[in-house]
Short mmCIF file of C-alpha atoms in Angstrom, two decimals:
data_model
loop_
_atom_site.label_atom_id
_atom_site.label_comp_id
_atom_site.label_asym_id
_atom_site.label_seq_id
_atom_site.Cartn_x
_atom_site.Cartn_y
_atom_site.Cartn_z
CA LEU A 164 -21.02 4.12 5.00
CA ALA A 165 -17.61 5.01 3.55
CA ALA A 166 -16.26 2.30 1.17
CA ALA A 167 -13.93 -0.03 3.02
CA PHE A 168 -11.25 -2.52 1.90
CA PHE A 169 -9.82 -5.29 4.05
CA VAL A 170 -6.72 -7.33 3.72
CA TYR A 171 -6.44 -10.47 5.78
CA HIS A 172 -2.97 -11.79 6.49
CA TRP A 173 -3.53 -15.18 7.63
CA LYS A 174 0.01 -16.50 7.15
CA LYS A 175 2.10 -14.39 9.67
CA SER A 176 -0.46 -12.50 11.94
CA GLY A 177 -4.28 -13.61 11.19
CA VAL A 178 -4.91 -9.76 11.42
CA TYR A 179 -7.67 -8.08 9.40
CA PHE A 180 -5.94 -4.89 8.03
CA GLY A 181 -8.46 -2.10 6.92
CA LEU A 182 -8.00 0.35 4.27
CA ASN A 183 -9.59 3.56 3.17
CA GLU A 184 -10.35 4.47 -0.43
CA VAL A 185 -6.66 5.61 -1.03
CA GLY A 186 -5.32 2.88 0.82
CA ALA A 187 -7.33 0.48 -1.57
CA PHE A 188 -6.07 2.40 -4.43
CA LEU A 189 -2.66 2.03 -3.66
CA TRP A 190 -2.84 -1.84 -2.54
CA ARG A 191 -4.13 -2.57 -6.19
CA ARG A 192 -0.99 -0.85 -7.31
CA LEU A 193 1.19 -3.02 -4.89
CA GLN A 194 0.17 -6.26 -6.49
CA GLN A 195 3.27 -5.66 -8.79
CA PRO A 196 6.47 -3.97 -7.80
CA ALA A 197 6.29 -0.33 -7.46
CA ARG A 198 8.43 2.69 -6.86
CA VAL A 199 7.38 4.91 -3.91
CA ALA A 200 7.68 8.06 -6.32
CA ALA A 201 5.31 6.34 -8.67
CA LEU A 202 2.88 5.69 -5.93
CA GLU A 203 2.91 9.17 -4.74
CA ALA A 204 2.49 10.36 -8.32
CA ALA A 205 -0.56 8.16 -8.81
CA VAL A 206 -2.20 9.51 -5.55
CA LEU A 207 -1.53 13.00 -6.62
CA ALA A 208 -3.01 12.44 -10.18
CA GLU A 209 -6.04 10.63 -8.82
CA TYR A 210 -6.85 12.60 -5.67
CA ALA A 211 -7.14 16.49 -4.73
CA VAL A 212 -3.97 16.44 -2.54
CA THR A 213 -0.79 18.44 -2.49
CA PRO A 214 2.49 16.65 -3.39
CA GLU A 215 3.54 16.86 0.45
CA GLN A 216 0.25 15.21 1.49
CA SER A 217 0.62 12.55 -1.15
CA ALA A 218 4.10 11.89 0.02
CA ALA A 219 3.18 11.71 3.82
CA ASP A 220 0.03 9.55 3.04
CA VAL A 221 2.03 6.98 0.87
CA GLN A 222 4.75 6.69 3.18
CA ALA A 223 2.56 6.40 6.21
CA LEU A 224 0.76 3.48 4.58
CA LEU A 225 3.69 1.68 3.26
CA ALA A 226 5.28 2.02 6.83
CA ASP A 227 2.20 0.57 8.29
CA LEU A 228 1.83 -2.23 5.58
CA LEU A 229 5.51 -3.18 6.30
CA ALA A 230 5.18 -3.12 9.99
CA HIS A 231 2.19 -5.92 9.32
CA HIS A 232 4.38 -8.03 6.91
CA LEU A 233 1.93 -7.23 4.24
CA ILE A 234 4.64 -5.75 1.81
CA GLU A 235 8.37 -6.27 1.51
CA VAL A 236 10.97 -3.49 0.30
CA ARG A 237 13.38 -4.62 -2.16
CA PRO A 238 16.28 -2.48 -3.66
CA ALA A 239 15.24 -1.23 -7.29
CA ASP A 240 17.70 -3.26 -8.98
CA ALA A 241 16.84 -6.54 -7.18
CA PRO A 242 15.77 -9.54 -9.29
CA PRO A 243 12.08 -10.33 -9.18
CA PRO A 244 11.06 -13.03 -6.29
#
């Protein structure tokens, strides 16, 4: 069996959200504010993917997490919450 990582969002949706290895890698980095370019670079450095694949994968995951209210997007100059 492949390694799996699950996020349970009980406050808003009560939905389990499953992540693959790369998703779990990114989720750990999202515990602190992170820029998209830094996430893409981290995936590129950690996994054997092209820059285009890294960007596509990161952006797809972020869009999915945002749609499920698991992350929030703030301007880079926004004060910490």
